[in-house]
Amino acid sequence: MGKGYLSYSATAILQAVASGYRYGFDIMDITGLPSGTVYPALRRMEETGLVISRWEKEGAAQREQRPARKYYEVTRDGEDVLAEAVRRYRLAEHLRPTTTKAKPSRQQG
Amino acid sequence: MPSVTPNPALKLKPHLWLIRAIGVIVPRRWRADWRQEWEAELRYRETLLAEWDKLDWQTKVDLLRRSLGAFWDALLLQPWRLEDEMFQDLRYGVRMLWKKPGFTFIAVFTLALGIGASTAIFSVVDAVLLRPLPYPQAERIVSAREVDAQGRQITFADRNFQDVQARSRTLAAAAEYVSQLTTVLGGSEPVRLQVAYVSRDFFKVLGVQPAVGRAFLPEETKVGGNPVAVVSAGYWEKLLGSRSDLGATPLRIDGTNYTIVGVMPRGFNFPKDAEVWLPIEPFPESQSRTAHGIRVIARLGEGVTLAKARAELSTIGKQLKQENGKDIDLVDIAAPPLQEALVGESSKTLLVILAAVAFLLLIACANVVNLLLAQMTARQHEFDVRAALGATRLRMARQFMAENLLLSLLAGGVGVLLSFWGVQALLLLNQNNLPRADEISVNLRALAFTFAISSLVAIVLGFVPLLRFGGRDLQARLKEAGRGQTANASSHWLRATLVMTQVALTLVLLVGAGLLGKSFMKLLQVDPGFRTDSAVAMEISVPVQSGNNEAQARAYFYQQLLERVRALPGVVAAGGVNGLPMTGGGADGQFLIDNNPALKGYGEFRIATPGYFGAMGIQLLRGRLLADSDSPDAQHAAVISNALARQYWPNEDPIGKRIQYGNMDGDMRLLRIVGVVSDVREFGLDANPRPTVYAHYLQRPRQAWSFTIVTRAQGDPAALIPTLRTTLQSLSRDVPAEFRTLAQVFSSSLDNRRFSLVLFGVFAVVALLLAALGIYGVTSYAVTQRTPELGVRIALGAQGRDILRLVIGQGMKVVLIGVALGLAGAFALTRLIANLLFAMSATDPLTFAGIAVLLLFVALLACYVPAQRATRVDPMVALRHE
């Protein structure tokens, strides 16, 4: 499977990330896919350059006394591939979440 | 990478514990990040839920469920983990092996021998014993046999089969069949093939239908039905050009035209080697319950167990016995599963050979372990330095395993190649006698077996050296390394044990080979009852117009043929018989003495020409042989074998007595005994000669549809073959023939025994070589280690003799213990091959003693060479090493 081919569930996951659902568990919630699917897919997509991952800023995490979370962002390549996949899976158009998660504020990183 | 905040209340949080646990299998370099990512998500969610007052047991379970997915995530990361450290180890391993080509070559080759031999034998055992027959639900097919009063399993009589079929309620279908070599015309050329005559439900029992066309219709499987035939894929392709119009030209068999209606799938091969199947029902049924020769197979009914069916058949058998009393031979019916029946005796032999090859593999492994130990000692310094630099025992063990895995895989690869050749050789040796020989090949299962064995070998190799080295004081070893002395008692003990084991196993194999060899020699001394030199056998089946005089026409054909053959230059004698000894052919059955139903006899029934006995070199003991004067109108004459004479007329002259053998061919006329001839071992050198009756071919031609002409020549019998062929063709172009010299016939009867002997012999010789190498290696190593000590001794005045005695003594001590263990082991184990031995005991003391001496001698030689080297140690050089 080359860079350009996305399975249906991978499309859903990538779309979730593109719509602002950047943390693993949030993606699970919005797509309804189990963690055993979401995380491996995220890792694959990171390897092929469709998403990148970052740790949230220390400050917020320390205040809440928990480890910093990792979040994912779609890359330019990822956007292209996603557009292509959405075309292919016409239904995916309809899967686009109606509520776009608000972009994280500067405080949360 | 961001730092991880401390985890306060970790306890009582199963989802977090789970992440901890699963994290163990994540590749080391990603472990911390991975854990943090998961923990962060879980903790964040937990906090949120607490904020929303929703942290009840349901949401806790939900958190747990989510964390379970971490396992899958970690699992999918595994390739990177192995890649990481494994590749490093493998690269290092390749370099190590490359640096020592001598060691690598010997180790790989030794292991390859063992693995290759094991795979080849396994392929045979798998195809013959383990794999189920290639029929649907093959375990539900049984082969039924009559059991006679002596407990022997014999073939069925037609009428008995009919009764069984009618009475049984537990069988879904039953079928009878016979098969014989017959000439088949109609294809691109006349050929002599195995033709099977099968009953209506034959294909139903096996569960196989023709791949092209159809099987027989019900109206074709009865008296007067249209003659139809089904052919094999091989015949269809080779002799019918795979033509689509099956019925275009009929097959002509024994004067009848058979329309081809079907072609069996490729590879279908039941009964053995059958190429044409014809319905048996149109042929006249024998009414006798004692004329055997019919084989029976049956399929168990739906839901019926084997035990239940066997019980029912046994009951039917006893019923039949009760109803028919002396008119029937059977007292019971046996129904072994078909696979068991087909495999028969060879299972014992094959399992013994499998055990022998396992020994060989062990010996090969022991050799390589010894080699590795020597290597290890040489590399001790390297390991100690690595340990000092922080490598753990586990890490070094893993690196070892990688090296040994490489060795084993290489050896496995070479072994697979060797096994292909091995299987070819095995088939060459004994193809005819190995059941299911066509299914034997080095296939995926064998390859999987090879891989498993190679891996096992790798693990064994990897652990042993490390166990030895683990846990010793590092400092002390580094100091020792500095001094150049790295041998120690436990290393020597381990190597000595390995050599002992090798010697013991080798002795067992050698004793086995020795016993088989001696047994074979004894067998060869048995008189077969006929002369095997200078004679050629020509097997023919003459197709004639079917009709009342069919049998007579055949007989006249043989007569003419023999006349022409006798006239050929270089021919000393010629004769014919319908079942050549040692080819398993020929009918047997009951006869009546003086037509008195109260006086029954049992014997082999043969049709022969007058010249047969001369051509075969069978001695006349009393009376006369069959003669040309025994014409069809004269009193029917018979010649009997000595065994028959002694059994039924122990105190009288059998000449002039009369027997009725109508059972065999329907001819009730009495046979008058005119002569007694010497016994012939019809069924092999190791079987007792059976009582035999020879009838004249012109007087009783009915059973002679297949005939063998035996020609005794002055010189090389094989030189006669082309002339014989032309002579036959001058009479008829439609009669194919197979030629073999009597020497070849005789030799093939020994194929089975030769098979075991050759295999054991090869294993034993290889094992001996390996053991010798092992002994040499250990002794040589000991000499190297003791060089300083030897130098001191020589400096103090020890002579060459003394050094020799010292070194050889040390080496032979181990060997002697090994020999003692081996003798004990052989004593216990050779009973397993007792049934392969002829006329001797499995604990024959001469063989045991002889082999022990041989092994000791070889061991002595192996010790001698390094011992000689020891005597040449220069004390100055040796002492300087201190």
PDB file of N, CA, C and O in Angstrom, chain B residues 655-698:
ATOM      1  N   ILE B 655       2.477 -90.796  -5.863  1.00  0.00           N
ATOM      2  CA  ILE B 655       2.297 -91.043  -7.291  1.00  0.00           C
ATOM      3  C   ILE B 655       1.075 -91.917  -7.495  1.00  0.00           C
ATOM      4  O   ILE B 655       0.932 -92.957  -6.852  1.00  0.00           O
ATOM      5  N   GLY B 656       0.213 -91.483  -8.366  1.00  0.00           N
ATOM      6  CA  GLY B 656      -0.999 -92.252  -8.640  1.00  0.00           C
ATOM      7  C   GLY B 656      -2.198 -91.743  -7.876  1.00  0.00           C
ATOM      8  O   GLY B 656      -3.347 -92.027  -8.253  1.00  0.00           O
ATOM      9  N   LYS B 657      -1.985 -90.997  -6.839  1.00  0.00           N
ATOM     10  CA  LYS B 657      -3.129 -90.451  -6.099  1.00  0.00           C
ATOM     11  C   LYS B 657      -3.812 -89.395  -6.946  1.00  0.00           C
ATOM     12  O   LYS B 657      -3.210 -88.816  -7.859  1.00  0.00           O
ATOM     13  N   ARG B 658      -5.060 -89.134  -6.622  1.00  0.00           N
ATOM     14  CA  ARG B 658      -5.801 -88.176  -7.438  1.00  0.00           C
ATOM     15  C   ARG B 658      -6.389 -87.064  -6.601  1.00  0.00           C
ATOM     16  O   ARG B 658      -6.801 -87.288  -5.456  1.00  0.00           O
ATOM     17  N   ILE B 659      -6.406 -85.856  -7.175  1.00  0.00           N
ATOM     18  CA  ILE B 659      -7.023 -84.731  -6.466  1.00  0.00           C
ATOM     19  C   ILE B 659      -7.987 -84.002  -7.396  1.00  0.00           C
ATOM     20  O   ILE B 659      -7.831 -84.028  -8.628  1.00  0.00           O
ATOM     21  N   GLN B 660      -8.964 -83.370  -6.771  1.00  0.00           N
ATOM     22  CA  GLN B 660      -9.964 -82.622  -7.534  1.00  0.00           C
ATOM     23  C   GLN B 660      -9.784 -81.151  -7.211  1.00  0.00           C
ATOM     24  O   GLN B 660      -9.919 -80.728  -6.069  1.00  0.00           O
ATOM     25  N   TYR B 661      -9.448 -80.371  -8.242  1.00  0.00           N
ATOM     26  CA  TYR B 661      -9.152 -78.967  -7.990  1.00  0.00           C
ATOM     27  C   TYR B 661     -10.141 -78.072  -8.728  1.00  0.00           C
ATOM     28  O   TYR B 661      -9.796 -76.965  -9.140  1.00  0.00           O
ATOM     29  N   GLY B 662     -11.366 -78.568  -8.895  1.00  0.00           N
ATOM     30  CA  GLY B 662     -12.364 -77.850  -9.678  1.00  0.00           C
ATOM     31  C   GLY B 662     -12.669 -76.462  -9.144  1.00  0.00           C
ATOM     32  O   GLY B 662     -13.091 -75.569  -9.861  1.00  0.00           O
ATOM     33  N   ASN B 663     -12.471 -76.331  -7.867  1.00  0.00           N
ATOM     34  CA  ASN B 663     -12.561 -75.062  -7.188  1.00  0.00           C
ATOM     35  C   ASN B 663     -11.919 -73.901  -7.954  1.00  0.00           C
ATOM     36  O   ASN B 663     -12.400 -72.787  -7.985  1.00  0.00           O
ATOM     37  N   MET B 664     -10.782 -74.169  -8.570  1.00  0.00           N
ATOM     38  CA  MET B 664      -9.976 -73.092  -9.139  1.00  0.00           C
ATOM     39  C   MET B 664     -10.470 -72.680 -10.517  1.00  0.00           C
ATOM     40  O   MET B 664     -10.506 -71.513 -10.827  1.00  0.00           O
ATOM     41  N   ASP B 665     -10.854 -73.650 -11.353  1.00  0.00           N
ATOM     42  CA  ASP B 665     -11.208 -73.265 -12.709  1.00  0.00           C
ATOM     43  C   ASP B 665     -12.497 -73.919 -13.190  1.00  0.00           C
ATOM     44  O   ASP B 665     -12.809 -73.891 -14.371  1.00  0.00           O
ATOM     45  N   GLY B 666     -13.191 -74.513 -12.272  1.00  0.00           N
ATOM     46  CA  GLY B 666     -14.481 -75.070 -12.664  1.00  0.00           C
ATOM     47  C   GLY B 666     -14.384 -76.449 -13.294  1.00  0.00           C
ATOM     48  O   GLY B 666     -15.398 -77.103 -13.519  1.00  0.00           O
ATOM     49  N   ASP B 667     -13.196 -76.911 -13.581  1.00  0.00           N
ATOM     50  CA  ASP B 667     -13.037 -78.219 -14.219  1.00  0.00           C
ATOM     51  C   ASP B 667     -12.965 -79.284 -13.118  1.00  0.00           C
ATOM     52  O   ASP B 667     -12.038 -79.317 -12.333  1.00  0.00           O
ATOM     53  N   MET B 668     -13.958 -80.128 -13.069  1.00  0.00           N
ATOM     54  CA  MET B 668     -14.050 -81.068 -11.952  1.00  0.00           C
ATOM     55  C   MET B 668     -13.294 -82.357 -12.198  1.00  0.00           C
ATOM     56  O   MET B 668     -13.291 -83.237 -11.360  1.00  0.00           O
ATOM     57  N   ARG B 669     -12.666 -82.491 -13.368  1.00  0.00           N
ATOM     58  CA  ARG B 669     -11.961 -83.744 -13.640  1.00  0.00           C
ATOM     59  C   ARG B 669     -10.812 -83.916 -12.673  1.00  0.00           C
ATOM     60  O   ARG B 669     -10.137 -82.956 -12.293  1.00  0.00           O
ATOM     61  N   LEU B 670     -10.575 -85.162 -12.312  1.00  0.00           N
ATOM     62  CA  LEU B 670      -9.537 -85.426 -11.329  1.00  0.00           C
ATOM     63  C   LEU B 670      -8.159 -85.284 -11.953  1.00  0.00           C
ATOM     64  O   LEU B 670      -7.942 -85.607 -13.118  1.00  0.00           O
ATOM     65  N   LEU B 671      -7.241 -84.802 -11.149  1.00  0.00           N
ATOM     66  CA  LEU B 671      -5.845 -84.714 -11.571  1.00  0.00           C
ATOM     67  C   LEU B 671      -5.099 -85.890 -10.969  1.00  0.00           C
ATOM     68  O   LEU B 671      -5.175 -86.118  -9.757  1.00  0.00           O
ATOM     69  N   ARG B 672      -4.355 -86.606 -11.817  1.00  0.00           N
ATOM     70  CA  ARG B 672      -3.593 -87.734 -11.303  1.00  0.00           C
ATOM     71  C   ARG B 672      -2.156 -87.287 -11.081  1.00  0.00           C
ATOM     72  O   ARG B 672      -1.506 -86.748 -11.980  1.00  0.00           O
ATOM     73  N   ILE B 673      -1.655 -87.532  -9.882  1.00  0.00           N
ATOM     74  CA  ILE B 673      -0.295 -87.097  -9.570  1.00  0.00           C
ATOM     75  C   ILE B 673       0.701 -88.015 -10.270  1.00  0.00           C
ATOM     76  O   ILE B 673       0.676 -89.239 -10.087  1.00  0.00           O
ATOM     77  N   VAL B 674       1.565 -87.424 -11.089  1.00  0.00           N
ATOM     78  CA  VAL B 674       2.546 -88.216 -11.834  1.00  0.00           C
ATOM     79  C   VAL B 674       3.972 -87.985 -11.344  1.00  0.00           C
ATOM     80  O   VAL B 674       4.865 -88.751 -11.663  1.00  0.00           O
ATOM     81  N   GLY B 675       4.198 -86.927 -10.604  1.00  0.00           N
ATOM     82  CA  GLY B 675       5.581 -86.666 -10.172  1.00  0.00           C
ATOM     83  C   GLY B 675       5.637 -85.720  -8.992  1.00  0.00           C
ATOM     84  O   GLY B 675       4.672 -85.010  -8.682  1.00  0.00           O
ATOM     85  N   VAL B 676       6.776 -85.751  -8.307  1.00  0.00           N
ATOM     86  CA  VAL B 676       7.031 -84.838  -7.187  1.00  0.00           C
ATOM     87  C   VAL B 676       8.290 -84.062  -7.507  1.00  0.00           C
ATOM     88  O   VAL B 676       9.319 -84.649  -7.880  1.00  0.00           O
ATOM     89  N   VAL B 677       8.228 -82.752  -7.384  1.00  0.00           N
ATOM     90  CA  VAL B 677       9.406 -81.911  -7.641  1.00  0.00           C
ATOM     91  C   VAL B 677       9.841 -81.200  -6.372  1.00  0.00           C
ATOM     92  O   VAL B 677       9.095 -81.148  -5.388  1.00  0.00           O
ATOM     93  N   SER B 678      11.045 -80.638  -6.418  1.00  0.00           N
ATOM     94  CA  SER B 678      11.576 -79.940  -5.237  1.00  0.00           C
ATOM     95  C   SER B 678      10.792 -78.659  -4.997  1.00  0.00           C
ATOM     96  O   SER B 678      10.157 -78.117  -5.902  1.00  0.00           O
ATOM     97  N   ASP B 679      10.862 -78.190  -3.749  1.00  0.00           N
ATOM     98  CA  ASP B 679      10.104 -77.006  -3.365  1.00  0.00           C
ATOM     99  C   ASP B 679      10.688 -75.750  -3.972  1.00  0.00           C
ATOM    100  O   ASP B 679      11.899 -75.628  -4.162  1.00  0.00           O
ATOM    101  N   VAL B 680       9.811 -74.837  -4.256  1.00  0.00           N
ATOM    102  CA  VAL B 680      10.227 -73.518  -4.735  1.00  0.00           C
ATOM    103  C   VAL B 680       9.735 -72.492  -3.738  1.00  0.00           C
ATOM    104  O   VAL B 680       8.603 -72.580  -3.269  1.00  0.00           O
ATOM    105  N   ARG B 681      10.561 -71.550  -3.396  1.00  0.00           N
ATOM    106  CA  ARG B 681      10.124 -70.514  -2.452  1.00  0.00           C
ATOM    107  C   ARG B 681       9.387 -69.428  -3.238  1.00  0.00           C
ATOM    108  O   ARG B 681       9.957 -68.433  -3.652  1.00  0.00           O
ATOM    109  N   GLU B 682       8.090 -69.683  -3.403  1.00  0.00           N
ATOM    110  CA  GLU B 682       7.261 -68.812  -4.225  1.00  0.00           C
ATOM    111  C   GLU B 682       7.220 -67.382  -3.721  1.00  0.00           C
ATOM    112  O   GLU B 682       7.133 -66.439  -4.489  1.00  0.00           O
ATOM    113  N   PHE B 683       7.203 -67.232  -2.421  1.00  0.00           N
ATOM    114  CA  PHE B 683       6.914 -65.913  -1.852  1.00  0.00           C
ATOM    115  C   PHE B 683       8.123 -65.272  -1.190  1.00  0.00           C
ATOM    116  O   PHE B 683       8.008 -64.484  -0.281  1.00  0.00           O
ATOM    117  N   GLY B 684       9.278 -65.647  -1.660  1.00  0.00           N
ATOM    118  CA  GLY B 684      10.472 -65.009  -1.115  1.00  0.00           C
ATOM    119  C   GLY B 684      11.310 -65.989  -0.334  1.00  0.00           C
ATOM    120  O   GLY B 684      10.834 -67.018   0.127  1.00  0.00           O
ATOM    121  N   LEU B 685      12.581 -65.641  -0.178  1.00  0.00           N
ATOM    122  CA  LEU B 685      13.520 -66.530   0.490  1.00  0.00           C
ATOM    123  C   LEU B 685      13.171 -66.721   1.955  1.00  0.00           C
ATOM    124  O   LEU B 685      13.521 -67.731   2.560  1.00  0.00           O
ATOM    125  N   ASP B 686      12.518 -65.741   2.544  1.00  0.00           N
ATOM    126  CA  ASP B 686      12.270 -65.855   3.974  1.00  0.00           C
ATOM    127  C   ASP B 686      10.920 -66.500   4.291  1.00  0.00           C
ATOM    128  O   ASP B 686      10.579 -66.654   5.446  1.00  0.00           O
ATOM    129  N   ALA B 687      10.162 -66.876   3.242  1.00  0.00           N
ATOM    130  CA  ALA B 687       8.886 -67.543   3.507  1.00  0.00           C
ATOM    131  C   ALA B 687       9.043 -69.029   3.236  1.00  0.00           C
ATOM    132  O   ALA B 687       9.781 -69.432   2.353  1.00  0.00           O
ATOM    133  N   ASN B 688       8.350 -69.824   4.009  1.00  0.00           N
ATOM    134  CA  ASN B 688       8.417 -71.264   3.780  1.00  0.00           C
ATOM    135  C   ASN B 688       7.810 -71.622   2.444  1.00  0.00           C
ATOM    136  O   ASN B 688       6.861 -70.992   2.009  1.00  0.00           O
ATOM    137  N   PRO B 689       8.347 -72.646   1.795  1.00  0.00           N
ATOM    138  CA  PRO B 689       7.747 -73.041   0.518  1.00  0.00           C
ATOM    139  C   PRO B 689       6.335 -73.579   0.754  1.00  0.00           C
ATOM    140  O   PRO B 689       6.101 -74.302   1.710  1.00  0.00           O
ATOM    141  N   ARG B 690       5.418 -73.167  -0.147  1.00  0.00           N
ATOM    142  CA  ARG B 690       4.028 -73.594   0.045  1.00  0.00           C
ATOM    143  C   ARG B 690       3.764 -74.841  -0.791  1.00  0.00           C
ATOM    144  O   ARG B 690       4.346 -75.017  -1.855  1.00  0.00           O
ATOM    145  N   PRO B 691       2.856 -75.648  -0.334  1.00  0.00           N
ATOM    146  CA  PRO B 691       2.476 -76.823  -1.133  1.00  0.00           C
ATOM    147  C   PRO B 691       1.907 -76.379  -2.466  1.00  0.00           C
ATOM    148  O   PRO B 691       1.034 -75.509  -2.500  1.00  0.00           O
ATOM    149  N   THR B 692       2.413 -76.943  -3.553  1.00  0.00           N
ATOM    150  CA  THR B 692       2.011 -76.473  -4.878  1.00  0.00           C
ATOM    151  C   THR B 692       1.609 -77.627  -5.771  1.00  0.00           C
ATOM    152  O   THR B 692       2.204 -78.707  -5.708  1.00  0.00           O
ATOM    153  N   VAL B 693       0.589 -77.362  -6.602  1.00  0.00           N
ATOM    154  CA  VAL B 693       0.145 -78.336  -7.601  1.00  0.00           C
ATOM    155  C   VAL B 693       0.345 -77.709  -8.972  1.00  0.00           C
ATOM    156  O   VAL B 693      -0.111 -76.603  -9.221  1.00  0.00           O
ATOM    157  N   TYR B 694       1.058 -78.422  -9.862  1.00  0.00           N
ATOM    158  CA  TYR B 694       1.250 -77.926 -11.221  1.00  0.00           C
ATOM    159  C   TYR B 694       0.386 -78.761 -12.159  1.00  0.00           C
ATOM    160  O   TYR B 694       0.530 -79.985 -12.221  1.00  0.00           O
ATOM    161  N   ALA B 695      -0.503 -78.072 -12.916  1.00  0.00           N
ATOM    162  CA  ALA B 695      -1.317 -78.780 -13.905  1.00  0.00           C
ATOM    163  C   ALA B 695      -0.786 -78.465 -15.293  1.00  0.00           C
ATOM    164  O   ALA B 695      -0.082 -77.479 -15.494  1.00  0.00           O
ATOM    165  N   HIS B 696      -1.135 -79.257 -16.245  1.00  0.00           N
ATOM    166  CA  HIS B 696      -0.623 -79.100 -17.613  1.00  0.00           C
ATOM    167  C   HIS B 696      -1.395 -78.003 -18.345  1.00  0.00           C
ATOM    168  O   HIS B 696      -2.619 -77.982 -18.331  1.00  0.00           O
ATOM    169  N   TYR B 697      -0.688 -77.193 -19.053  1.00  0.00           N
ATOM    170  CA  TYR B 697      -1.323 -76.008 -19.640  1.00  0.00           C
ATOM    171  C   TYR B 697      -2.305 -76.338 -20.756  1.00  0.00           C
ATOM    172  O   TYR B 697      -3.238 -75.583 -21.023  1.00  0.00           O
ATOM    173  N   LEU B 698      -2.091 -77.462 -21.404  1.00  0.00           N
ATOM    174  CA  LEU B 698      -3.031 -77.813 -22.456  1.00  0.00           C
ATOM    175  C   LEU B 698      -4.260 -78.512 -21.891  1.00  0.00           C
ATOM    176  O   LEU B 698      -5.316 -78.512 -22.496  1.00  0.00           O
TER     177      LEU B 698
END
